[in-house]
Amino acid sequence: MTDEAAGTPAPPPPPSPWERGRTARTRSAAPARTPLSRERVVDAAFTVLDRQGLDGLSMRQVAAELGVTVSALYAHVGSKDELLELMYTRLFDDFEPPAADPDRWQQEIRAYARAARRRLLAHRDMGRISMAHVPFTAELLPHVEALLAVFRTAGLPDRIAAEAGDLISTYIDGFVLEEGMWQDRAAERNAGTASPARPDWREMADEMQNYFASLPAADFPHLRALAGVMVTDSSDERFDIGLEIILRGLASYLPDEGS
């Protein structure tokens, strides 16, 4: 039908009373759901991990986070173990490996270790996940190669260079794992309170220092003597001191620096 005066199509008639509800429902149809993908599954897994921890992470919980059935996940991830591996690999996206510079090898390892710790701390229980996964996958082999290149280029003997990479990685994982355990303990202590569940490190440090200082001097002279410095205020400081001990030990194996 056309509007004879204007020569243009006439507008459609208004909907009848019995059609108005249907028309409204059609116009307000829900937007199309974002297709499920491996990336979305990993994103949801991190959300569940941060909220519930590794012990609470399951394929069922991830599916609930996405609003899908568990069976839908298996089109993208074969198992929980594979999901954990994908989460671990995700941590290294855009992660700059250390440069093999013999004049700056210690600075490169310091920067690498600090950055790796920050990435692990970005999500709850990643220290546990990291320790359970060998990083010899196709995606992570270049990072392992780069780390070994730093030690070999610096001049460390092959036997020491081969162990150094695992030593650094184990130190980072273990340190982050300990930090996560303290956070969990703090969460238990803060349960039922209005304050955020995070560790009061200064309070816990004071408790340990006071305890060491109270020990009988005849039986524990060294614990008493070191009570004020055994527990530092900052986890960052503790991490850097431990890393420095490792680096100086490795440096002692260099041909021109060995004793």
CSV table of C-alpha atoms in Angstrom, one decimal:
chain,number,residue,atom,x,y,z
A,1,MET,CA,0.0,0.0,0.0
A,2,THR,CA,1.3,3.5,-0.8
A,3,ASP,CA,0.5,7.0,0.3
A,4,GLU,CA,-1.0,8.4,-3.0
A,5,ALA,CA,-0.3,12.0,-2.1
A,6,ALA,CA,3.4,11.4,-1.4
A,7,GLY,CA,3.9,8.4,-3.6
A,8,THR,CA,5.7,6.6,-0.7
A,9,PRO,CA,4.8,3.3,1.1
A,10,ALA,CA,2.2,3.9,3.8
A,11,PRO,CA,3.3,3.0,7.4
A,12,PRO,CA,2.2,-0.3,8.7
A,13,PRO,CA,-1.0,-0.3,10.9
A,14,PRO,CA,-0.5,-0.4,14.7
A,15,PRO,CA,-0.5,-3.9,16.2
A,16,SER,CA,-3.8,-5.2,17.4
A,17,PRO,CA,-4.4,-5.6,21.1
A,18,TRP,CA,-3.9,-9.3,21.1
A,19,GLU,CA,-0.6,-8.9,19.2
A,20,ARG,CA,1.0,-6.1,21.3
A,21,GLY,CA,2.4,-8.4,23.9
A,22,ARG,CA,4.0,-10.6,21.3
A,23,THR,CA,5.5,-7.7,19.5
A,24,ALA,CA,7.0,-6.2,22.7
A,25,ARG,CA,8.6,-9.6,23.5
A,26,THR,CA,10.1,-9.8,20.0
A,27,ARG,CA,11.5,-6.3,20.2
A,28,SER,CA,13.1,-6.9,23.6
A,29,ALA,CA,14.6,-10.2,22.7
A,30,ALA,CA,17.8,-11.1,24.7
A,31,PRO,CA,21.1,-10.2,23.0
A,32,ALA,CA,23.0,-13.0,21.3
A,33,ARG,CA,25.2,-14.9,23.8
A,34,THR,CA,28.9,-14.6,23.3
A,35,PRO,CA,30.1,-17.9,21.8
A,36,LEU,CA,32.0,-20.1,24.2
A,37,SER,CA,35.7,-20.3,23.6
A,38,ARG,CA,38.9,-21.6,25.2
A,39,GLU,CA,39.8,-18.1,26.2
A,40,ARG,CA,36.5,-17.5,28.0
A,41,VAL,CA,36.8,-20.8,29.8
A,42,VAL,CA,40.3,-19.8,31.1
A,43,ASP,CA,39.0,-16.4,32.1
A,44,ALA,CA,36.2,-18.0,34.1
A,45,ALA,CA,38.6,-20.4,35.7
A,46,PHE,CA,40.7,-17.5,37.0
A,47,THR,CA,37.5,-15.9,38.4
A,48,VAL,CA,36.6,-19.1,40.3
A,49,LEU,CA,40.2,-19.6,41.4
A,50,ASP,CA,40.5,-16.0,42.9
A,51,ARG,CA,37.1,-16.4,44.7
A,52,GLN,CA,37.4,-20.0,46.0
A,53,GLY,CA,41.0,-21.1,45.7
A,54,LEU,CA,42.5,-24.2,44.0
A,55,ASP,CA,40.6,-26.6,46.2
A,56,GLY,CA,37.3,-25.0,45.2
A,57,LEU,CA,38.1,-24.9,41.5
A,58,SER,CA,36.2,-27.5,39.5
A,59,MET,CA,34.9,-27.9,36.0
A,60,ARG,CA,31.4,-27.7,37.4
A,61,GLN,CA,32.2,-24.3,39.1
A,62,VAL,CA,33.7,-23.0,35.9
A,63,ALA,CA,30.6,-24.0,33.9
A,64,ALA,CA,28.4,-22.3,36.5
A,65,GLU,CA,30.4,-19.1,36.2
A,66,LEU,CA,29.8,-19.2,32.4
A,67,GLY,CA,26.2,-20.2,32.7
A,68,VAL,CA,26.7,-23.3,30.6
A,69,THR,CA,26.6,-27.1,31.2
A,70,VAL,CA,29.8,-28.9,32.2
A,71,SER,CA,29.6,-30.9,28.9
A,72,ALA,CA,29.9,-27.6,27.0
A,73,LEU,CA,33.3,-27.0,28.5
A,74,TYR,CA,34.8,-30.3,27.1
A,75,ALA,CA,34.5,-29.0,23.6
A,76,HIS,CA,37.3,-26.5,24.5
A,77,VAL,CA,39.1,-28.1,27.4
A,78,GLY,CA,39.7,-31.8,27.8
A,79,SER,CA,40.1,-32.0,31.5
A,80,LYS,CA,40.7,-30.0,34.7
A,81,ASP,CA,44.5,-30.8,34.4
A,82,GLU,CA,44.5,-29.3,30.9
A,83,LEU,CA,42.6,-26.3,32.2
A,84,LEU,CA,45.2,-25.8,34.9
A,85,GLU,CA,48.0,-26.0,32.3
A,86,LEU,CA,46.2,-23.4,30.2
A,87,MET,CA,45.9,-21.1,33.2
A,88,TYR,CA,49.6,-21.6,33.9
A,89,THR,CA,50.6,-20.9,30.3
A,90,ARG,CA,48.4,-17.8,30.3
A,91,LEU,CA,50.6,-16.2,32.9
A,92,PHE,CA,53.4,-16.0,30.4
A,93,ASP,CA,51.4,-14.2,27.7
A,94,ASP,CA,53.5,-11.1,26.8
A,95,PHE,CA,56.1,-12.0,29.4
A,96,GLU,CA,59.4,-10.6,28.3
A,97,PRO,CA,62.2,-13.3,28.8
A,98,PRO,CA,65.5,-12.2,30.2
A,99,ALA,CA,68.3,-11.1,27.8
A,100,ALA,CA,71.5,-13.1,27.5
A,101,ASP,CA,73.9,-10.3,28.4
A,102,PRO,CA,77.0,-11.6,30.1
A,103,ASP,CA,77.6,-8.1,31.6
A,104,ARG,CA,74.1,-7.8,33.1
A,105,TRP,CA,73.1,-11.4,33.8
A,106,GLN,CA,72.4,-10.8,37.5
A,107,GLN,CA,70.3,-7.8,36.8
A,108,GLU,CA,68.4,-9.7,34.1
A,109,ILE,CA,67.7,-12.6,36.6
A,110,ARG,CA,66.5,-10.2,39.3
A,111,ALA,CA,64.1,-8.5,36.9
A,112,TYR,CA,62.9,-11.9,35.6
A,113,ALA,CA,62.3,-13.3,39.1
A,114,ARG,CA,60.5,-10.2,40.4
A,115,ALA,CA,58.2,-10.1,37.3
A,116,ALA,CA,57.5,-13.9,37.6
A,117,ARG,CA,56.6,-13.5,41.3
A,118,ARG,CA,54.2,-10.6,40.5
A,119,ARG,CA,52.5,-12.7,37.8
A,120,LEU,CA,52.0,-15.6,40.2
A,121,LEU,CA,50.7,-13.3,42.9
A,122,ALA,CA,48.1,-11.8,40.5
A,123,HIS,CA,45.9,-14.9,41.1
A,124,ARG,CA,45.2,-17.0,44.2
A,125,ASP,CA,47.1,-20.3,44.6
A,126,MET,CA,49.1,-19.9,41.4
A,127,GLY,CA,52.2,-20.9,43.3
A,128,ARG,CA,50.6,-24.3,43.9
A,129,ILE,CA,49.6,-24.6,40.2
A,130,SER,CA,53.0,-23.6,39.0
A,131,MET,CA,54.8,-26.1,41.2
A,132,ALA,CA,52.6,-28.9,39.8
A,133,HIS,CA,53.4,-28.2,36.1
A,134,VAL,CA,56.6,-28.8,34.2
A,135,PRO,CA,57.2,-25.8,31.9
A,136,PHE,CA,58.3,-27.9,28.9
A,137,THR,CA,55.3,-27.2,26.7
A,138,ALA,CA,55.6,-25.8,23.2
A,139,GLU,CA,54.4,-22.4,24.4
A,140,LEU,CA,56.8,-22.2,27.4
A,141,LEU,CA,60.0,-23.8,25.9
A,142,PRO,CA,61.2,-20.4,24.6
A,143,HIS,CA,61.1,-19.0,28.1
A,144,VAL,CA,63.1,-22.0,29.4
A,145,GLU,CA,65.6,-21.6,26.6
A,146,ALA,CA,66.0,-17.9,27.3
A,147,LEU,CA,66.7,-18.5,31.0
A,148,LEU,CA,69.3,-21.1,30.3
A,149,ALA,CA,70.9,-18.8,27.7
A,150,VAL,CA,71.4,-16.2,30.4
A,151,PHE,CA,73.4,-18.6,32.6
A,152,ARG,CA,75.5,-20.1,29.8
A,153,THR,CA,76.3,-16.8,28.2
A,154,ALA,CA,77.4,-15.5,31.6
A,155,GLY,CA,80.0,-18.3,31.7
A,156,LEU,CA,78.5,-20.7,34.3
A,157,PRO,CA,79.6,-24.3,33.8
A,158,ASP,CA,77.0,-26.4,32.0
A,159,ARG,CA,76.2,-28.5,35.1
A,160,ILE,CA,75.6,-25.4,37.2
A,161,ALA,CA,73.7,-23.6,34.4
A,162,ALA,CA,71.4,-26.7,34.0
A,163,GLU,CA,70.5,-26.6,37.6
A,164,ALA,CA,70.3,-22.8,38.0
A,165,GLY,CA,67.1,-22.4,35.9
A,166,ASP,CA,65.2,-25.0,38.1
A,167,LEU,CA,66.7,-23.4,41.2
A,168,ILE,CA,65.4,-20.0,40.4
A,169,SER,CA,62.0,-21.3,39.3
A,170,THR,CA,61.6,-23.4,42.5
A,171,TYR,CA,62.6,-20.4,44.7
A,172,ILE,CA,60.0,-18.2,43.1
A,173,ASP,CA,57.2,-20.9,43.3
A,174,GLY,CA,58.1,-21.8,46.9
A,175,PHE,CA,58.2,-18.2,48.0
A,176,VAL,CA,54.8,-17.4,46.4
A,177,LEU,CA,53.4,-20.6,47.8
A,178,GLU,CA,54.4,-19.5,51.3
A,179,GLU,CA,52.9,-16.0,50.7
A,180,GLY,CA,49.6,-17.7,49.7
A,181,MET,CA,49.6,-19.8,52.8
A,182,TRP,CA,50.0,-16.7,55.0
A,183,GLN,CA,47.1,-15.1,53.1
A,184,ASP,CA,44.9,-18.1,53.8
A,185,ARG,CA,45.8,-18.1,57.5
A,186,ALA,CA,44.9,-14.4,57.6
A,187,ALA,CA,41.6,-15.1,55.9
A,188,GLU,CA,40.8,-17.6,58.6
A,189,ARG,CA,41.7,-15.2,61.3
A,190,ASN,CA,39.6,-12.5,59.7
A,191,ALA,CA,36.6,-14.7,59.0
A,192,GLY,CA,33.4,-13.1,60.3
A,193,THR,CA,34.9,-9.6,60.5
A,194,ALA,CA,34.1,-6.6,58.3
A,195,SER,CA,37.7,-6.0,57.4
A,196,PRO,CA,39.2,-7.4,54.2
A,197,ALA,CA,40.9,-10.8,54.7
A,198,ARG,CA,44.5,-10.0,54.1
A,199,PRO,CA,47.6,-10.8,56.2
A,200,ASP,CA,48.7,-8.3,58.9
A,201,TRP,CA,52.3,-9.1,58.3
A,202,ARG,CA,53.6,-6.6,60.9
A,203,GLU,CA,51.5,-8.2,63.6
A,204,MET,CA,52.6,-11.7,62.7
A,205,ALA,CA,56.2,-10.6,62.5
A,206,ASP,CA,56.1,-9.0,65.9
A,207,GLU,CA,54.6,-12.2,67.4
A,208,MET,CA,57.4,-14.3,66.0
A,209,GLN,CA,60.2,-11.8,67.0
A,210,ASN,CA,58.8,-11.6,70.5
A,211,TYR,CA,58.7,-15.4,70.8
A,212,PHE,CA,62.2,-15.9,69.6
A,213,ALA,CA,63.4,-13.1,71.9
A,214,SER,CA,61.7,-14.9,74.9
A,215,LEU,CA,63.5,-18.2,74.4
A,216,PRO,CA,66.1,-19.3,77.0
A,217,ALA,CA,69.4,-17.8,76.1
A,218,ALA,CA,71.4,-20.8,77.1
A,219,ASP,CA,69.5,-23.1,74.8
A,220,PHE,CA,68.7,-20.8,71.8
A,221,PRO,CA,71.5,-18.1,71.7
A,222,HIS,CA,71.3,-17.6,67.9
A,223,LEU,CA,67.5,-17.4,67.7
A,224,ARG,CA,67.6,-14.8,70.4
A,225,ALA,CA,70.4,-12.9,68.8
A,226,LEU,CA,68.7,-12.8,65.4
A,227,ALA,CA,65.2,-12.3,66.6
A,228,GLY,CA,65.0,-8.7,65.4
A,229,VAL,CA,66.2,-9.5,61.8
A,230,MET,CA,64.9,-13.0,61.1
A,231,VAL,CA,61.5,-11.6,60.1
A,232,THR,CA,61.5,-8.4,58.0
A,233,ASP,CA,58.6,-6.0,57.5
A,234,SER,CA,58.4,-6.6,53.8
A,235,SER,CA,57.9,-9.8,51.7
A,236,ASP,CA,59.5,-7.9,48.9
A,237,GLU,CA,62.6,-7.4,51.0
A,238,ARG,CA,62.7,-11.1,52.0
A,239,PHE,CA,62.3,-12.2,48.4
A,240,ASP,CA,65.2,-9.9,47.2
A,241,ILE,CA,67.5,-11.1,50.0
A,242,GLY,CA,66.9,-14.7,49.1
A,243,LEU,CA,67.4,-14.0,45.5
A,244,GLU,CA,70.6,-12.2,46.2
A,245,ILE,CA,71.9,-15.2,48.1
A,246,ILE,CA,71.2,-17.5,45.2
A,247,LEU,CA,72.8,-15.1,42.6
A,248,ARG,CA,76.0,-14.7,44.7
A,249,GLY,CA,76.2,-18.4,45.0
A,250,LEU,CA,75.9,-18.9,41.3
A,251,ALA,CA,78.4,-16.1,40.6
A,252,SER,CA,81.0,-18.1,42.7
A,253,TYR,CA,81.1,-20.7,39.9
A,254,LEU,CA,82.2,-18.2,37.3
A,255,PRO,CA,85.8,-18.9,36.2
A,256,ASP,CA,87.1,-15.5,37.1
A,257,GLU,CA,85.1,-15.1,40.3
A,258,GLY,CA,85.3,-18.5,41.9
A,259,SER,CA,87.2,-18.9,45.1
